[in-house]
Short mmCIF file of C-alpha atoms in Angstrom, two decimals:
data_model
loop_
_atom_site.label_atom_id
_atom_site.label_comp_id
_atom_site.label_asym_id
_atom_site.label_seq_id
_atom_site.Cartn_x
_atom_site.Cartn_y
_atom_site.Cartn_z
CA UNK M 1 -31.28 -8.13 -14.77
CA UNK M 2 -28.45 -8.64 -17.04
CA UNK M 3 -26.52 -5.18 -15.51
CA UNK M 4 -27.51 -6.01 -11.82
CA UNK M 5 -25.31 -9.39 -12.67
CA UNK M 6 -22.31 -7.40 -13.88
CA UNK M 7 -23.17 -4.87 -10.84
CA UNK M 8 -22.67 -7.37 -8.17
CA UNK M 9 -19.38 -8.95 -10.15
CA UNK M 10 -17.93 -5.58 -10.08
CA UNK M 11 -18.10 -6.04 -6.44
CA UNK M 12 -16.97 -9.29 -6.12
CA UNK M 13 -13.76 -8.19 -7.81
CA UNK M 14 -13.28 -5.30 -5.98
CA UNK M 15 -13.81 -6.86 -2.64
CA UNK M 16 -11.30 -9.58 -3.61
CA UNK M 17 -8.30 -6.91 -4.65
CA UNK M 18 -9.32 -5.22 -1.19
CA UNK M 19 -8.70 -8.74 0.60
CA UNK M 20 -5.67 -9.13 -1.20
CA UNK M 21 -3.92 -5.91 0.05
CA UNK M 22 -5.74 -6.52 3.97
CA UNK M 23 -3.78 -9.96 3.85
CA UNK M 24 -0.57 -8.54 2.73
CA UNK M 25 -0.49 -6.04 5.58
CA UNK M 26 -1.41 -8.69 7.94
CA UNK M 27 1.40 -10.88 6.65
CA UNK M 28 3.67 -8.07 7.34
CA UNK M 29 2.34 -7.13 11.01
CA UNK M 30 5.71 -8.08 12.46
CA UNK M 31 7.86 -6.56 9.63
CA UNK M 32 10.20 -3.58 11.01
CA UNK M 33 9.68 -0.48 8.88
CA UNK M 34 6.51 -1.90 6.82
CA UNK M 35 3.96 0.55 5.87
CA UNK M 36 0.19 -0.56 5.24
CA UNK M 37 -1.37 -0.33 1.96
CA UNK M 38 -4.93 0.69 1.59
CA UNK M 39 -7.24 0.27 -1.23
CA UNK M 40 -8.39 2.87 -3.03
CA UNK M 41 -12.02 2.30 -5.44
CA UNK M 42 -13.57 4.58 -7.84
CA UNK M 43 -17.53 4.24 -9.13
CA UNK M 44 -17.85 3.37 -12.94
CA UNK M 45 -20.19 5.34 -14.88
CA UNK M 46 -23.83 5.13 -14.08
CA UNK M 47 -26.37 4.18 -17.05
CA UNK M 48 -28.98 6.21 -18.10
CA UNK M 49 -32.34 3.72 -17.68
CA UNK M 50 -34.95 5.04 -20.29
CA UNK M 51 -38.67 3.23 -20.36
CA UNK M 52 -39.51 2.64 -24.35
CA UNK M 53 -43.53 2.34 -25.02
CA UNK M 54 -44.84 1.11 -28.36
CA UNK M 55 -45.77 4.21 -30.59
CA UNK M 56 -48.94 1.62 -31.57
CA UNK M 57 -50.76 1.73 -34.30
CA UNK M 58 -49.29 1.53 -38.07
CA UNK M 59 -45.47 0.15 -38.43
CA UNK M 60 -42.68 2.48 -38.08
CA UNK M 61 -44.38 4.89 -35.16
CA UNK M 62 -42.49 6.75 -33.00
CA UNK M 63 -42.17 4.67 -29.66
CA UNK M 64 -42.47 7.06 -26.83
CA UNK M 65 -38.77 7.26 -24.47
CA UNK M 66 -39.12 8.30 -20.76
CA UNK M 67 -36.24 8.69 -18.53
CA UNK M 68 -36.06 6.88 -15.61
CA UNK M 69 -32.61 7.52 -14.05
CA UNK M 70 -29.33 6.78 -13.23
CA UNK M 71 -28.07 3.14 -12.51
CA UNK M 72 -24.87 2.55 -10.61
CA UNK M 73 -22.72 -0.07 -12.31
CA UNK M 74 -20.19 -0.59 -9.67
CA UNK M 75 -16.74 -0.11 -8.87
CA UNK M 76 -13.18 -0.68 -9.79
CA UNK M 77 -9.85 -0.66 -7.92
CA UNK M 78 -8.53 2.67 -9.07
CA UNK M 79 -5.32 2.29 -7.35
CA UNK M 80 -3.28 1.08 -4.11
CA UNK M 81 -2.19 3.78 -1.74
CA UNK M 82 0.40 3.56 1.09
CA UNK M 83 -0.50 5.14 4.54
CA UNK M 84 3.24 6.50 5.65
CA UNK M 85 2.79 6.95 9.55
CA UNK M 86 4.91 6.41 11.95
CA UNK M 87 5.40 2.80 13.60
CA UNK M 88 5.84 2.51 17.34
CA UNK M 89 9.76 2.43 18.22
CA UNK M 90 11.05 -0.60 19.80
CA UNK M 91 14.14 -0.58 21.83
CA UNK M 92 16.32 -3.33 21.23
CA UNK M 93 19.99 -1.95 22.44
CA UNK M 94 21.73 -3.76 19.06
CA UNK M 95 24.07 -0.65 17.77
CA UNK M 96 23.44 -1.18 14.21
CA UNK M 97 19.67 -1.27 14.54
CA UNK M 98 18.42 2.32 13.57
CA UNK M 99 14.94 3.85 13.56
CA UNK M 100 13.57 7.04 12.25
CA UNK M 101 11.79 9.30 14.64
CA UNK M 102 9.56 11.63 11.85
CA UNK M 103 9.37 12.12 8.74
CA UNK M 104 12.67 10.63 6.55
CA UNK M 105 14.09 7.73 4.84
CA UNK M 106 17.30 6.12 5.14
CA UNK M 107 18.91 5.48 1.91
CA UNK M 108 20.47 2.13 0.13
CA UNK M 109 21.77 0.79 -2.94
CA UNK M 110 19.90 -1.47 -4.57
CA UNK M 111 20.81 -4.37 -6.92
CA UNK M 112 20.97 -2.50 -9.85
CA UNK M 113 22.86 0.60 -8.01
CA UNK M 114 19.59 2.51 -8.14
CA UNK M 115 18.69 4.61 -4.88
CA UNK M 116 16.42 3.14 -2.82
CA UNK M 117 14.50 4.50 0.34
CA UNK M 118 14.21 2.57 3.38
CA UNK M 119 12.31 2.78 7.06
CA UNK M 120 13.44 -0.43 7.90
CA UNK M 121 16.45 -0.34 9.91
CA UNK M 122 17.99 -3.66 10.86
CA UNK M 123 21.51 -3.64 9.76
CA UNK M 124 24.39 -5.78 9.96
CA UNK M 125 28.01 -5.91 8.96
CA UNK M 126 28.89 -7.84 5.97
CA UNK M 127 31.97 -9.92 4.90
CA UNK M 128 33.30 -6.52 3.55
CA UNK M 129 32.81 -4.47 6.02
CA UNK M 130 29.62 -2.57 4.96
CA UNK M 131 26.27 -2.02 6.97
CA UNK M 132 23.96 -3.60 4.89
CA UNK M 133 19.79 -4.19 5.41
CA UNK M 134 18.29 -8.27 5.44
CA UNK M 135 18.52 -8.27 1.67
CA UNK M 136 22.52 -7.08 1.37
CA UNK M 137 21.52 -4.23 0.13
CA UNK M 138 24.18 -1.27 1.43
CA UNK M 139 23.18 1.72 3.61
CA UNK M 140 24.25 4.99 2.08
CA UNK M 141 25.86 7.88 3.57
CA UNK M 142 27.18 11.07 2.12
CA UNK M 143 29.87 10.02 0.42
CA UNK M 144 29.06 6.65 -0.86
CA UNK M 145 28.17 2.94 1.61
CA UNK M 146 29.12 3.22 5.14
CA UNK M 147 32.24 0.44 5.62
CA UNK M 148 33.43 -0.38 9.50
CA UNK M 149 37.00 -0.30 9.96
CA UNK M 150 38.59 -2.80 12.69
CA UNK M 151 37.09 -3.14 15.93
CA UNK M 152 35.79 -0.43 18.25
CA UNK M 153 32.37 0.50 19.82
CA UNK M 154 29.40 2.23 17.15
CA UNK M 155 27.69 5.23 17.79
CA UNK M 156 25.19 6.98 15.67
CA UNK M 157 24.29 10.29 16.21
CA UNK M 158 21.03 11.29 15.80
CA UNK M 159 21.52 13.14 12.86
CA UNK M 160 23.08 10.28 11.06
CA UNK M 161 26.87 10.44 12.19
CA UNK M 162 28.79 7.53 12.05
CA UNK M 163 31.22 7.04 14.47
CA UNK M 164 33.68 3.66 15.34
CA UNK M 165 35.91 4.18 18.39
CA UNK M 166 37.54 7.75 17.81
CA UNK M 167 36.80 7.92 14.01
CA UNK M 168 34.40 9.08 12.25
CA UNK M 169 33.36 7.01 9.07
CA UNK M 170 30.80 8.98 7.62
CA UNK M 171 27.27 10.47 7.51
CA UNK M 172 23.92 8.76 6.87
CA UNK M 173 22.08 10.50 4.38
CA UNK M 174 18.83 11.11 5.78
CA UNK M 175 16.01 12.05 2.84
CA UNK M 176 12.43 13.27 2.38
CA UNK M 177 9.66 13.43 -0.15
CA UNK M 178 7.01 15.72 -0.65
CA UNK M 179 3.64 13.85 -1.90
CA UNK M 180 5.23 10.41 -1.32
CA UNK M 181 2.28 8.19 -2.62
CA UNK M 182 2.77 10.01 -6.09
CA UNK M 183 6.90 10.53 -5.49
CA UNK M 184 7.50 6.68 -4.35
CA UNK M 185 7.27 2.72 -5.73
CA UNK M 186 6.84 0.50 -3.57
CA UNK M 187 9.96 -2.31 -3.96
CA UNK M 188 9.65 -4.86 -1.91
CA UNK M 189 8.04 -4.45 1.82
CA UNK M 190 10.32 -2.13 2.96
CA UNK M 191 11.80 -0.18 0.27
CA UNK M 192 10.54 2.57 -2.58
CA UNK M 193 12.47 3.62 -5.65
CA UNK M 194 11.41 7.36 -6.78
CA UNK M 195 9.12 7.55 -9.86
CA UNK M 196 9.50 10.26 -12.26
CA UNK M 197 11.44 13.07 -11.59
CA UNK M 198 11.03 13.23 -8.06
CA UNK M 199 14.11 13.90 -5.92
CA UNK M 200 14.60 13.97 -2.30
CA UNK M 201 15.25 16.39 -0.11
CA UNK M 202 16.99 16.25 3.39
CA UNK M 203 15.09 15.56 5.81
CA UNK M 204 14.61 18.57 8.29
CA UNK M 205 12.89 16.92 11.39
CA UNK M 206 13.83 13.24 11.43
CA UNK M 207 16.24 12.01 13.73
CA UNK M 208 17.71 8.60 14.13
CA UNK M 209 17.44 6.27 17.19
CA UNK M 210 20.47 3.81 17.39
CA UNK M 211 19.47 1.07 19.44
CA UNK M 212 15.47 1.07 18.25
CA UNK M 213 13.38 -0.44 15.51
CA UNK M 214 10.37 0.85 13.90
CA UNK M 215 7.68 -1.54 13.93
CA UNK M 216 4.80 -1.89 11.43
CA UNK M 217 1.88 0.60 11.27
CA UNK M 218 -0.56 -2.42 10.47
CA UNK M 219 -2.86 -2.30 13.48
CA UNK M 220 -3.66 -6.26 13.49
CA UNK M 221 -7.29 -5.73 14.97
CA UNK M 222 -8.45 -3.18 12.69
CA UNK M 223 -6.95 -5.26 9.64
CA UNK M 224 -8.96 -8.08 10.84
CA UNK M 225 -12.10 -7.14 11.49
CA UNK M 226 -12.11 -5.09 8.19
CA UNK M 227 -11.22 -8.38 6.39
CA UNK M 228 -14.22 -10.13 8.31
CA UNK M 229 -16.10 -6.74 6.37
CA UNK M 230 -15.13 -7.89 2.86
CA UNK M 231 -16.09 -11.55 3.37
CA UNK M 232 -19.50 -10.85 4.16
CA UNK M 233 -19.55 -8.25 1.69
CA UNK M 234 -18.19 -11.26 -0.99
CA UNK M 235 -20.86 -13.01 0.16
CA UNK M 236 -23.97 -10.57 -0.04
CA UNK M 237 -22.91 -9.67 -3.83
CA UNK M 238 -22.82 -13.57 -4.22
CA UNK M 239 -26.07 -14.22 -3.08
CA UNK M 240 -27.23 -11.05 -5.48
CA UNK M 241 -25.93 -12.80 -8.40
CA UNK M 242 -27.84 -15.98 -7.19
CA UNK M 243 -30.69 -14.75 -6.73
CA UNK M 244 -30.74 -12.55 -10.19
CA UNK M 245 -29.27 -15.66 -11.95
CA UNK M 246 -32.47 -17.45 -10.58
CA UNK M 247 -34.99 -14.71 -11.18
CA UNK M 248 -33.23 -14.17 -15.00
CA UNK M 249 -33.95 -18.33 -15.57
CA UNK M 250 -37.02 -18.48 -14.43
CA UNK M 251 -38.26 -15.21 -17.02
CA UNK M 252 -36.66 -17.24 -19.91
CA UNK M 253 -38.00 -20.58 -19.07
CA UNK M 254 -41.49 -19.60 -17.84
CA UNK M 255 -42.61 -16.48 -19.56
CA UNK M 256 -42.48 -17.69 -22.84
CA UNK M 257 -44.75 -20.38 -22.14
CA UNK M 258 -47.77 -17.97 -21.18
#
């Protein structure tokens, strides 16, 4: 009775880490660039249930063990994977909005100067000239941040060449990762730092999209009724726990007395 408690709390706790990664994807439905999460669980190890019978007779028999099986003791959140496909391109015709059409990362310099990897592609210019993300973080090219000189119409090619007016300013360095939920940390909602000794590779097939914005592969519908899933879930290990909590008082209270 005792395990089926700890059973069903397992649950409970694992359906509750599983809401909390459903609601951050939701929360980020509308972020460009934002890649959903999904939980991944593992079972714990099952118990071996033995039966124990009184040997009988004089003290110190042998009781007599039977096997009766395996008992499943739950699960666990074994860890938090990202699902890195492709958002739907939206075209909004601003010349320092970029999207990546593939497989690729754009590249920007963190706080700390640290490399960073990026799908999200809203840029603007900054006070100093540089094409930096929301968070003033700088986009890379080749040969260092990308810095606007003086006035003059934008164009990006689609393999990341950086053009204002007749001169060129540079080349976006365009990256890839082999196995990037073991390569990549997730920093932020639109950014991963490399773990390890990963390193990135350019990227062979992506090509930019000046103009667009990659939207969020959270698909809003799905998110929701899966979170509607866990609830009742919640709930049905909650009323197991109930009900054994119940069943557990009523064999301390009551079958002492007979």
């Amino acid at each position: 009775m005792i395990r089926g408690i700890y059973t069903a709390a397992a649950g409970m706790a694992a359906e509750m880490a599983r809401q909390d990664v459903l609601a951050n994807n939701l929360a980020n439905v509308n972020t460009d660039g934002f890649k959903q999460d999904l939980a991944v669980f593992k079972t714990r190890a099952d118990k071996t249930i033995y039966r124990v019978e009184s040997a009988g007779g004089a003290r110190g028999g042998v009781p007599n063990v039977e096997k009766m099986g395996e008992l499943s003791t739950g699960v666990y959140l074994d860890s938090v994977n990202t699902q890195f496909e492709q958002g739907i391109l939206r075209q909004t015709d601003e010349p320092l909005d970029l999207a990546i059409e593939g497989e690729g990362y754009l590249v920007i310099q963190g706080p700390g100067g640290e490399e960073l990897l990026t799908r999200g592609g809203s840029f603007t210019r900054n006070a100093q000239g540089l094409l930096v993300d929301p968070n003033g973080r700088p986009l890379l090219g080749k040969d260092g941040p990308i810095t606007l000189s003086g006035k003059g119409e934008i164009h990006i090619s689609n393999d990341g060449v950086v053009r204002q007016g007749t001169k060129n300013l540079g080349t976006l360095r365009l990256v890839n990762v082999d196995r990037p939920n073991e390569a990549l940390e997730k920093r932020g909602d639109v950014a991963w730092s490399l773990k390890g000794n990963a390193t990135p590779q350019p990227a062979q097939t992506a090509q930019l999209r000046q103009g667009y914005l990659e939207g969020s592969n959270v698909n809003p519908i799905r998110a929701m009724v899966e979170m509607i899933a866990v609830q009742r879930s919640y709930e049905s290990s909650q009323k197991m726990i109930t009900a054994q909590d119940e069943t557990l008082g009523k064999a301390v209270n009551d079958l002492g007395r007979v």
